[in-house]
Coordinates of C-alpha atoms in Angstrom, one line a residue:
M1414 CA -98.3 25.7 49.5
P1415 CA -95.9 23.1 48.6
T1416 CA -94.1 22.8 45.2
P1417 CA -96.0 20.1 43.7
V1418 CA -93.2 17.9 43.3
E1419 CA -95.4 14.9 44.5
G1420 CA -96.6 12.9 41.5
A1421 CA -93.5 13.7 39.3
M1422 CA -93.0 10.2 38.6
N1423 CA -96.0 8.8 38.0
G1424 CA -96.8 8.9 34.3
D1425 CA -99.3 12.3 34.2
S1426 CA -99.6 12.9 30.5
G1427 CA -100.2 17.1 31.4
S1428 CA -102.6 17.1 28.9
H1429 CA -105.2 17.9 30.5
R1430 CA -105.5 22.0 31.5
I1431 CA -104.8 23.3 34.6
Q1432 CA -107.1 25.2 36.5
A1433 CA -106.5 28.8 37.2
G1434 CA -109.0 30.7 39.5
T1435 CA -111.9 31.2 37.4
A1436 CA -110.2 30.4 34.6
T1437 CA -108.4 27.3 32.6
L1438 CA -104.7 27.6 31.6
E1439 CA -103.4 25.5 28.5
P1440 CA -100.4 24.0 30.2
F1441 CA -96.7 25.1 29.2
S1442 CA -94.9 21.7 29.4
L1443 CA -90.9 22.4 28.8
V1444 CA -90.6 18.4 27.3
R1445 CA -93.7 17.3 26.1
G1446 CA -95.1 17.9 22.6
D1447 CA -91.9 18.8 21.2
L1448 CA -90.3 17.1 17.5
F1449 CA -88.0 15.6 20.0
F1450 CA -91.3 13.9 21.9
R1451 CA -93.0 12.8 19.8
L1452 CA -90.1 11.6 17.8
Q1453 CA -89.6 8.5 20.5
R1454 CA -93.7 8.1 21.2
R1455 CA -93.8 7.2 17.5
L1456 CA -90.8 4.5 18.0
G1457 CA -92.5 3.3 21.2
L1458 CA -91.0 5.1 23.8
I1459 CA -92.8 7.1 25.3
P1460 CA -96.5 4.9 25.3
A1461 CA -99.6 6.8 24.6
D1462 CA -101.1 7.0 28.6
G1463 CA -97.4 8.1 29.7
S1464 CA -94.0 9.2 29.9
G1465 CA -92.1 5.9 30.1
I1466 CA -90.4 8.2 32.3
L1467 CA -88.6 5.0 34.2
R1468 CA -88.3 2.6 31.1
R1469 CA -87.3 5.7 28.9
A1470 CA -84.7 6.4 31.6
V1471 CA -82.8 2.8 32.0
L1472 CA -83.0 2.4 28.5
Y1473 CA -80.8 5.0 27.5
S1474 CA -78.5 4.1 29.4
M1475 CA -78.2 0.6 28.8
L1476 CA -77.9 1.6 25.1
C1477 CA -75.0 3.6 25.5
W1478 CA -73.0 0.8 28.6
L1479 CA -74.2 -2.3 27.9
P1480 CA -72.0 -2.8 24.8
L1481 CA -69.6 -1.9 26.2
V1482 CA -69.0 -4.0 28.9
V1483 CA -69.7 -6.7 27.7
W1484 CA -67.1 -6.1 24.4
A1485 CA -64.8 -5.2 27.0
W1486 CA -65.1 -7.9 28.4
V1487 CA -65.1 -10.7 26.3
A1488 CA -61.9 -8.3 25.0
G1489 CA -60.0 -8.7 28.4
R1490 CA -60.9 -5.2 28.6
M1491 CA -62.4 -4.7 32.1
L1492 CA -60.4 -5.4 35.0
P1493 CA -57.1 -4.5 35.8
G1494 CA -55.8 -7.7 36.2
D1495 CA -56.9 -8.3 32.5
T1496 CA -54.8 -5.0 31.0
A1497 CA -53.2 -2.1 32.0
D1498 CA -55.1 0.9 30.6
P1499 CA -59.0 -1.5 31.9
L1500 CA -62.3 0.2 30.8
L1501 CA -63.2 -0.2 35.3
A1502 CA -60.6 2.5 35.6
H1503 CA -62.0 4.9 32.6
Y1504 CA -64.9 6.4 35.7
D1505 CA -66.3 9.3 33.6
I1506 CA -67.5 6.3 30.3
H1507 CA -69.7 4.7 33.6
V1508 CA -71.3 8.0 35.0
R1509 CA -71.8 8.9 31.8
C1510 CA -74.1 6.0 31.1
L1511 CA -75.1 5.2 34.3
V1512 CA -75.6 8.6 36.1
S1513 CA -75.9 11.3 33.5
V1514 CA -77.7 9.6 31.1
P1515 CA -80.7 8.3 34.1
L1516 CA -80.4 11.5 35.2
M1517 CA -81.1 13.7 32.2
I1518 CA -84.1 11.6 31.2
L1519 CA -85.6 11.4 35.0
A1520 CA -85.4 15.3 35.3
E1521 CA -88.2 15.2 33.1
G1522 CA -90.6 14.2 35.6
T1523 CA -89.8 16.7 37.8
A1524 CA -89.9 19.9 35.2
Q1525 CA -94.1 18.5 33.8
A1526 CA -94.2 19.2 37.3
I1527 CA -93.1 22.3 38.6
V1528 CA -93.1 24.3 35.2
P1529 CA -97.0 24.0 34.3
T1530 CA -98.1 24.5 38.0
G1531 CA -95.8 27.6 38.2
F1532 CA -97.7 29.3 35.3
S1533 CA -101.3 28.8 36.3
Q1534 CA -99.8 30.5 39.6
F1535 CA -99.7 34.0 37.8
L1536 CA -103.1 34.0 37.3
R1537 CA -104.7 32.5 40.9
R1538 CA -102.8 34.7 42.5
G1539 CA -104.1 37.5 40.4
I1540 CA -100.2 38.9 39.5
V1541 CA -102.1 38.8 35.7
D1542 CA -105.4 40.0 36.0
G1543 CA -108.8 40.4 33.6
N1544 CA -106.9 43.1 31.5
M1545 CA -103.5 41.3 31.1
E1546 CA -104.5 37.7 31.0
P1547 CA -105.3 37.5 26.9
A1548 CA -101.3 39.2 26.6
F1549 CA -100.6 36.5 29.4
R1550 CA -102.1 33.5 27.4
D1551 CA -100.6 34.5 24.3
I1552 CA -97.5 34.5 25.2
I1553 CA -98.1 30.8 26.5
A1554 CA -98.8 29.9 23.3
S1555 CA -96.3 31.3 21.5
G1556 CA -93.7 29.8 23.9
I1557 CA -96.2 26.5 22.6
R1558 CA -95.9 27.3 19.2
L1559 CA -91.9 27.7 19.6
R1560 CA -91.4 25.0 21.3
D1561 CA -93.3 22.6 18.8
R1562 CA -91.2 23.7 15.7
V1563 CA -89.0 21.9 13.5
Y1564 CA -85.6 24.3 13.9
P1565 CA -84.4 23.9 17.1
W1566 CA -84.2 20.5 16.5
I1567 CA -82.2 21.2 13.2
M1568 CA -80.0 23.5 14.9
I1569 CA -79.6 20.7 17.8
A1570 CA -79.1 17.6 15.2
G1571 CA -76.4 20.0 13.2
L1572 CA -74.8 20.4 16.3
V1573 CA -74.3 17.1 17.4
L1574 CA -73.0 15.1 14.1
A1575 CA -70.5 17.6 13.7
W1576 CA -69.1 17.6 17.3
T1577 CA -69.6 13.6 16.8
T1578 CA -67.5 13.8 13.5
V1579 CA -64.7 16.3 15.3
T1580 CA -64.6 14.1 18.1
F1581 CA -64.8 10.5 15.6
I1582 CA -61.8 11.9 13.1
Q1583 CA -59.8 13.3 16.1
P1584 CA -60.7 11.5 19.5
D1585 CA -59.3 12.6 23.1
P1586 CA -56.3 9.8 23.2
D1587 CA -57.4 9.1 27.0
E1588 CA -61.0 8.3 26.1
I1589 CA -60.1 5.6 23.7
S1590 CA -56.5 4.3 24.9
W1591 CA -59.1 1.3 27.2
A1592 CA -61.0 0.1 23.1
K1593 CA -56.9 0.8 21.1
E1594 CA -57.4 -2.8 18.9
G1595 CA -55.7 -3.3 15.6
A1596 CA -54.1 -1.2 12.8
D1597 CA -56.2 2.0 13.7
G1598 CA -57.1 1.5 16.8
R1599 CA -60.1 1.7 16.2
S1600 CA -62.1 -1.5 18.0
F1601 CA -65.7 -2.2 18.6
G1602 CA -65.3 -1.0 21.9
A1603 CA -64.4 2.8 20.0
W1604 CA -66.3 3.2 17.8
W1605 CA -69.6 3.0 19.5
F1606 CA -68.2 5.0 22.4
L1607 CA -67.9 7.6 19.8
L1608 CA -70.4 6.7 17.5
V1609 CA -73.8 6.4 20.2
V1610 CA -72.2 6.9 23.6
R1611 CA -71.4 10.3 22.9
P1612 CA -74.2 11.4 20.6
V1613 CA -76.6 10.4 23.0
F1614 CA -74.9 11.8 26.0
S1615 CA -74.6 15.2 23.6
I1616 CA -78.3 15.1 22.2
L1617 CA -79.7 15.0 26.2
L1618 CA -77.2 17.6 27.0
L1619 CA -78.8 20.4 23.8
V1620 CA -82.8 19.3 23.9
W1621 CA -81.9 20.2 28.1
F1622 CA -80.1 23.6 27.0
W1623 CA -82.4 24.4 24.6
R1624 CA -85.1 24.2 27.6
L1625 CA -84.0 26.2 29.7
I1626 CA -83.5 28.9 26.5
L1627 CA -87.0 27.9 25.4
L1628 CA -88.4 28.9 29.6
G1629 CA -85.8 32.1 30.0
I1630 CA -87.6 33.2 26.5
V1631 CA -90.9 32.4 27.9
L1632 CA -90.4 34.2 31.5
F1633 CA -88.6 37.2 29.7
R1634 CA -92.1 38.0 27.3
I1635 CA -94.2 36.9 31.1
A1636 CA -91.7 40.1 32.9
R1637 CA -93.0 42.3 30.7
L1638 CA -96.0 42.4 31.0
P1639 CA -97.8 45.4 34.1
L1640 CA -97.3 42.6 36.7
L1641 CA -99.3 43.3 39.6
L1642 CA -96.9 42.0 42.9
V1643 CA -97.7 43.1 46.5
P1644 CA -94.3 44.6 48.0
S1645 CA -95.5 43.4 51.8
H1646 CA -95.9 39.8 50.7
P1647 CA -94.2 37.3 53.1
D1648 CA -92.5 35.5 50.1
R1649 CA -90.3 38.7 50.1
L1650 CA -90.5 38.6 46.4
G1651 CA -94.2 40.0 46.0
G1652 CA -96.0 37.3 45.4
L1653 CA -93.6 36.1 43.2
G1654 CA -91.3 33.0 45.3
F1655 CA -92.6 30.4 42.7
L1656 CA -90.9 31.3 41.1
C1657 CA -88.5 29.7 43.1
W1658 CA -89.3 26.1 41.9
F1659 CA -88.2 26.8 38.2
S1660 CA -84.3 26.0 39.6
L1661 CA -85.6 22.6 41.3
V1662 CA -85.9 22.0 37.3
F1663 CA -83.0 22.1 35.9
S1664 CA -81.1 20.4 39.5
P1665 CA -80.6 16.9 37.8
L1666 CA -78.5 18.5 35.3
V1667 CA -76.7 20.1 37.4
L1668 CA -76.5 17.3 38.8
A1669 CA -75.5 15.1 35.7
L1670 CA -73.1 18.2 34.3
S1671 CA -71.4 17.6 37.8
A1672 CA -71.7 13.5 38.3
A1673 CA -70.0 13.7 34.0
V1674 CA -66.7 16.2 35.0
A1675 CA -65.8 14.9 37.9
A1676 CA -66.0 11.5 36.7
H1677 CA -63.0 12.7 34.5
W1678 CA -61.2 14.5 37.2
A1679 CA -61.2 11.4 39.2
H1680 CA -59.7 9.2 36.4
A1681 CA -57.1 11.8 36.2
V1682 CA -56.2 11.8 40.5
L1683 CA -55.9 8.5 40.4
H1684 CA -54.9 7.2 37.5
H1685 CA -51.9 9.7 35.9
G1686 CA -51.0 11.6 39.4
V1687 CA -53.4 14.9 38.3
Q1688 CA -52.9 17.1 43.1
V1689 CA -56.4 17.3 43.4
S1690 CA -55.4 20.4 44.7
S1691 CA -54.5 21.6 40.8
L1692 CA -58.2 21.7 40.4
Y1693 CA -59.7 23.7 42.9
V1694 CA -60.0 26.4 40.4
E1695 CA -62.2 24.6 38.1
M1696 CA -64.5 23.7 40.7
A1697 CA -65.5 26.5 41.8
T1698 CA -65.9 27.9 38.8
L1699 CA -68.4 24.8 37.8
A1700 CA -70.1 25.2 40.6
V1701 CA -71.0 28.8 40.0
V1702 CA -71.4 28.5 36.4
L1703 CA -73.8 25.7 37.5
V1704 CA -75.9 27.7 39.6
L1705 CA -76.3 30.5 37.9
L1706 CA -77.6 28.4 34.8
T1707 CA -80.2 27.6 36.6
I1708 CA -81.4 31.0 37.7
V1709 CA -80.4 33.5 34.4
P1710 CA -84.1 33.2 33.7
L1711 CA -85.6 33.9 36.8
F1712 CA -83.6 37.6 35.7
S1713 CA -85.8 38.7 34.0
F1714 CA -87.8 39.2 36.6
T1715 CA -85.3 41.5 38.9
P1716 CA -86.0 45.1 36.6
L1717 CA -89.4 44.5 37.4
L1718 CA -89.0 43.6 41.7
S1719 CA -86.3 46.6 41.8
R1720 CA -88.9 48.9 41.1
T1721 CA -91.5 47.7 42.6
R1722 CA -89.1 48.0 45.9
R1723 CA -87.9 51.2 45.0
Q1724 CA -92.1 53.3 44.7
A1725 CA -92.9 50.6 47.7
L1726 CA -90.1 52.0 50.6
A1727 CA -90.7 55.0 48.5
D1728 CA -94.9 54.5 48.8
Y1729 CA -95.2 53.0 52.3
G1730 CA -92.4 55.8 54.0
V1731 CA -94.4 58.5 53.4
L1732 CA -97.6 56.1 54.8
L1733 CA -96.2 55.3 57.6
A1734 CA -94.8 58.7 57.9
L1735 CA -98.7 59.8 57.8
H1736 CA -99.2 56.9 60.2
G1737 CA -97.1 57.6 62.5
R1738 CA -97.8 61.7 62.4
K1739 CA -100.9 61.3 63.7
V1740 CA -100.2 58.8 66.6
R1741 CA -97.6 61.5 68.2
Q1742 CA -99.7 63.9 68.0
R1743 CA -102.3 62.3 69.5
W1744 CA -100.4 60.7 71.7
I1745 CA -97.6 62.4 72.8
L1746 CA -98.4 66.0 72.0
G1747 CA -103.1 64.8 73.2
E1748 CA -103.2 67.7 70.2
R1749 CA -106.5 66.7 68.6
V1750 CA -106.8 64.4 65.4
E1751 CA -109.5 66.3 63.0
D1752 CA -109.0 62.6 60.6
D1753 CA -108.0 59.7 63.3
G1754 CA -109.1 57.0 59.7
L1755 CA -106.2 56.1 59.5
L1756 CA -105.0 55.2 63.1
G1757 CA -108.4 53.2 63.3
A1758 CA -107.7 50.9 60.0
P1759 CA -107.6 47.5 61.2
E1760 CA -105.2 47.0 58.0
L1761 CA -102.5 48.8 59.3
G1762 CA -103.0 47.8 62.7
P1763 CA -100.6 50.0 65.8
V1764 CA -97.9 51.4 65.3
A1765 CA -96.1 47.9 65.8
D1766 CA -97.4 46.6 63.3
T1767 CA -96.8 49.4 60.5
Q1768 CA -93.5 48.6 61.3
T1769 CA -93.3 45.3 60.5
L1770 CA -95.1 46.3 57.1
Y1771 CA -92.7 48.7 56.8
Q1772 CA -89.6 46.0 57.1
S1773 CA -90.9 43.5 55.3
V1774 CA -91.4 46.2 52.3
T1775 CA -87.7 46.8 53.5
A1776 CA -86.7 43.0 52.7
M1777 CA -88.5 42.6 50.0
Q1778 CA -85.6 40.8 47.4
I1779 CA -84.9 41.5 43.4
V1780 CA -84.1 38.1 42.3
P1781 CA -86.4 35.6 42.5
A1782 CA -84.1 32.9 44.1
S1783 CA -84.5 31.5 47.9
K1784 CA -82.2 29.5 49.4
A1785 CA -83.9 26.5 49.4
S1786 CA -84.0 26.4 46.0
L1787 CA -79.9 27.9 45.9
I1788 CA -78.9 25.2 48.3
A1789 CA -80.8 22.5 46.8
V1790 CA -78.8 23.2 43.2
A1791 CA -75.7 24.0 44.0
G1792 CA -75.9 20.8 46.4
A1793 CA -76.1 18.8 43.1
A1794 CA -73.4 21.1 41.7
I1795 CA -71.2 20.5 44.3
L1796 CA -71.6 16.5 45.8
P1797 CA -70.0 14.8 42.6
M1798 CA -66.8 17.5 43.1
A1799 CA -66.6 16.8 47.4
I1800 CA -66.1 12.7 46.4
V1801 CA -63.3 13.5 44.0
I1802 CA -61.7 15.4 47.0
A1803 CA -61.9 13.3 49.2
I1804 CA -60.3 11.2 47.4
Q1805 CA -56.8 12.6 48.7
W1806 CA -58.4 13.4 51.9
P1807 CA -59.8 10.4 53.0
L1808 CA -62.5 10.3 55.4
Q1809 CA -61.9 7.4 57.8
E1810 CA -58.2 10.0 58.8
I1811 CA -60.7 12.9 59.8
L1812 CA -63.0 11.5 61.3
I1813 CA -60.5 10.5 63.6
G1814 CA -58.7 14.0 63.7
L1815 CA -61.5 15.2 64.7
V1816 CA -62.5 13.0 67.4
K1817 CA -58.7 13.1 68.8
T1818 CA -59.5 17.1 68.9
L1819 CA -62.6 17.4 70.4
L1820 CA -61.4 14.8 73.2

């Protein structure tokens, strides 16, 4: 089954019910229906019949970036020839506005495409049966109520307000060095960066952290149900392979954060003489943290998968031992086997098939993360850092060196 990312940007409202076998499941969305969504819709940023993702990405990006560029251009602070410390050299500001902010908006499309479909798989695959279905639906409903509460957003607003106040009173001198003007060193550019660009970035970042926590809470509650896993399932996760999709929801967030930090490092390397080699530990730490961030909600299923694997190894071991003993009695020892129903069972097949069955149980994973999903998330984390590394490792020289080595 392909991952449900097709149509992520088509503006689907997500208000329909998802068919889950013979039942319908109220779709759980991370990005629709909460206070932030309702506020944007009331302001006309989100249309009544869609999500307005593309136009919001452009709007937020230009709101942050365009006034800075216009002021810097008029004030002669934009290009290297105009001043010793131009805005153009502060890559982190441009990347925040033109890359990170749009990515955190565009990520809503990915989330809306994956999350509701992912939750429907619990019913469609029979992992949640009729006896568990009422409890499962209660968990989904409680998750929707938690998403729609006001209290998390009050906390987000309070944190952004506090951080904005602190950074406004004591800003990082390097961040606004390009906009110093007047007696207090503050100009329109500095004010806009401190009071608009940084708060917008912080709000979007905290919103996605809250969504990560919310998803973790819902998955944790589902993992406590007596789910009906299939140890021999080819996805090596007992049928929970669709959970790997959820880590992809946060890959745009990973790219946005990595790009913002990498742009700051690039400025330090090119304009402050910092050696790339001195950043390797920080880069590795950031990459590991960002990858772990996307799979932490999935660790809720690790105890269940571990118990299922351990029990399945014991159960399948007994079954295959009995099967192998009957095969030996019948074909090696030539003895008469009274009950050969096990030998003729089409579900087990020949000896080679029974061994494959046991090997599939042995290969069962206890962390719901696939190689493809990990590569996608790790790639999003590493790509911006690789660009920074390439600053002091010229690509042309590397390619010439490789060609000379090969030839």
